[in-house]
XYZ file of C-alpha atoms in Angstrom:
191
model
C -64.910 -30.789 146.391
C -67.667 -32.419 148.408
C -65.082 -34.042 150.702
C -63.544 -30.664 151.513
C -66.931 -29.138 152.286
C -67.762 -32.095 154.534
C -64.469 -31.614 156.377
C -65.125 -27.905 156.922
C -68.600 -28.626 158.268
C -67.352 -31.454 160.522
C -64.683 -29.397 162.319
C -65.969 -27.931 165.604
C -66.071 -24.106 165.664
C -63.484 -23.904 168.473
C -60.894 -25.714 166.295
C -58.866 -23.670 163.806
C -59.016 -25.296 160.367
C -56.177 -24.245 158.059
C -56.485 -25.385 154.448
C -53.375 -25.145 152.283
C -54.481 -24.063 148.814
C -50.981 -23.795 147.323
C -52.064 -25.826 144.288
C -55.599 -24.413 144.160
C -55.169 -22.706 140.775
C -54.128 -25.973 139.112
C -57.484 -27.604 139.851
C -60.071 -27.746 137.103
C -63.043 -27.358 139.465
C -61.700 -26.359 142.874
C -64.036 -26.190 145.842
C -65.048 -22.589 146.464
C -64.722 -22.020 150.196
C -64.806 -18.212 150.023
C -68.594 -18.012 150.531
C -68.174 -19.893 153.824
C -65.753 -17.212 155.009
C -67.727 -14.262 153.635
C -70.942 -15.471 155.272
C -69.242 -15.758 158.658
C -70.583 -19.309 158.854
C -67.109 -20.728 159.588
C -65.043 -18.138 161.504
C -62.488 -20.880 162.300
C -61.580 -21.416 158.611
C -58.283 -20.040 157.265
C -57.283 -20.541 153.630
C -53.597 -20.223 152.754
C -52.490 -19.418 149.191
C -49.136 -18.742 147.575
C -47.639 -17.029 144.560
C -44.867 -19.651 144.456
C -46.620 -22.282 142.337
C -48.715 -21.435 139.283
C -47.749 -17.750 139.361
C -44.040 -18.668 139.275
C -42.989 -16.147 141.942
C -41.309 -18.564 144.366
C -38.286 -16.307 144.823
C -40.454 -13.592 146.352
C -41.629 -15.918 149.168
C -45.086 -14.396 149.035
C -48.432 -15.804 150.086
C -51.590 -14.765 151.836
C -54.308 -15.983 154.134
C -58.055 -15.614 153.756
C -60.235 -15.777 156.825
C -62.905 -14.047 158.842
C -62.298 -10.584 160.299
C -61.615 -11.789 163.851
C -59.207 -14.486 162.712
C -57.263 -12.093 160.486
C -57.191 -9.498 163.282
C -55.655 -12.105 165.604
C -53.020 -12.941 162.977
C -52.233 -9.251 162.499
C -51.272 -9.029 166.187
C -48.413 -11.501 165.704
C -47.379 -10.517 162.171
C -43.843 -9.244 161.676
C -43.679 -5.562 160.678
C -42.572 -4.858 157.100
C -42.916 -8.507 156.114
C -43.754 -7.802 152.464
C -41.608 -5.486 150.384
C -42.945 -3.146 147.702
C -41.524 -5.235 144.837
C -43.290 -8.374 146.076
C -46.541 -6.431 146.503
C -46.327 -5.039 142.965
C -45.530 -8.479 141.529
C -48.439 -10.064 143.395
C -50.921 -7.458 142.201
C -49.676 -7.812 138.620
C -49.901 -11.611 138.849
C -53.481 -11.480 140.120
C -54.421 -9.292 137.143
C -52.644 -11.496 134.573
C -55.354 -14.051 133.817
C -53.854 -14.967 130.406
C -50.598 -16.019 132.113
C -52.531 -18.063 134.649
C -54.471 -19.793 131.853
C -51.262 -20.520 129.880
C -49.555 -21.886 132.984
C -52.515 -24.133 133.744
C -52.600 -25.403 130.139
C -48.823 -25.981 130.048
C -49.065 -27.945 133.273
C -52.014 -29.994 132.009
C -50.179 -30.894 128.784
C -47.000 -31.653 130.728
C -48.883 -33.923 133.110
C -50.399 -35.784 130.145
C -46.908 -36.126 128.638
C -45.500 -37.642 131.826
C -48.425 -39.967 132.424
C -48.229 -41.228 128.831
C -44.427 -41.622 128.898
C -44.228 -43.304 132.295
C -47.157 -45.565 131.450
C -45.532 -46.492 128.133
C -42.270 -47.324 129.920
C -44.059 -49.392 132.567
C -43.023 -47.045 135.377
C -45.516 -46.793 138.216
C -46.600 -43.227 138.936
C -49.016 -41.286 141.089
C -51.017 -38.768 139.076
C -51.391 -35.311 140.532
C -53.532 -32.219 140.167
C -50.473 -30.101 141.020
C -47.293 -29.348 139.110
C -45.400 -32.574 139.796
C -45.744 -36.320 139.433
C -44.322 -39.109 141.595
C -42.544 -41.960 139.783
C -41.301 -45.256 141.226
C -37.764 -45.633 139.880
C -36.185 -48.176 142.242
C -33.376 -46.391 144.057
C -34.794 -42.877 144.323
C -31.648 -41.354 145.850
C -29.426 -43.062 143.273
C -31.570 -41.899 140.360
C -31.596 -38.393 141.847
C -27.771 -38.319 141.951
C -27.356 -39.709 138.431
C -29.873 -37.259 137.007
C -28.184 -34.403 138.850
C -24.897 -35.368 137.160
C -26.724 -34.896 133.852
C -27.987 -31.464 134.909
C -31.530 -32.640 135.648
C -33.001 -32.074 139.085
C -35.748 -34.243 140.563
C -36.526 -34.743 144.238
C -35.904 -38.042 146.022
C -38.807 -38.997 148.261
C -36.995 -41.021 150.955
C -37.751 -38.251 153.456
C -41.424 -39.078 152.962
C -40.848 -42.807 153.503
C -40.873 -43.405 149.723
C -37.248 -44.431 149.011
C -38.083 -45.918 145.602
C -39.740 -42.764 144.307
C -38.760 -39.385 142.864
C -40.853 -36.269 142.373
C -40.644 -34.824 138.877
C -41.742 -31.227 138.395
C -43.794 -30.506 135.303
C -42.001 -28.111 132.961
C -42.432 -26.774 129.469
C -42.316 -29.332 126.641
C -38.544 -29.062 126.042
C -37.786 -29.479 129.758
C -40.075 -32.496 130.022
C -38.435 -34.119 126.976
C -34.949 -33.495 128.361
C -35.844 -34.894 131.769
C -37.504 -37.963 130.258
C -34.492 -38.647 128.029
C -32.139 -38.408 130.992
C -34.413 -40.567 133.154
C -34.603 -43.248 130.472
C -30.814 -43.221 130.085
C -30.261 -43.506 133.847
C -32.790 -46.317 134.230
C -31.275 -48.179 131.269
C -27.999 -48.222 133.195
């Protein structure tokens, strides 16, 4: 949190600073940048959030920006008309009011992350822990493991496009999904 605040303070006021908070709700103690916007202290700060991650509304392609009045007014000038439909608006408002769902999603993700860290560590597979809803695992031939898992009906993401050809990204699911994915991964890696 302190690093983010230092970054915000270090950016000159004439430079637009956009912070992607797509995984913000997964964090245990996220940095609260809203007071910096409300106070007008950093009119160059724009926070971007989405309903695609913890809220589970990826199909609606819905997100929002938080910034100072002048910055939002400038964005409004280039915004497409009718860019959010009534269904997406209703879903977003309902999601924002559904704190119990948010808490359950956060807890499910936390338990799933623990499951994956324990399982990968037990199997001697290098991984990169995450505060989001996925974990990176070094599996050797990332593209090959991706294809073999896909044949078993399990989808992971190969990371070669990010210069990590030996890695896959595994999304955290509910317990049954995590177990199924781990079983398939173990079978594929066993050859």
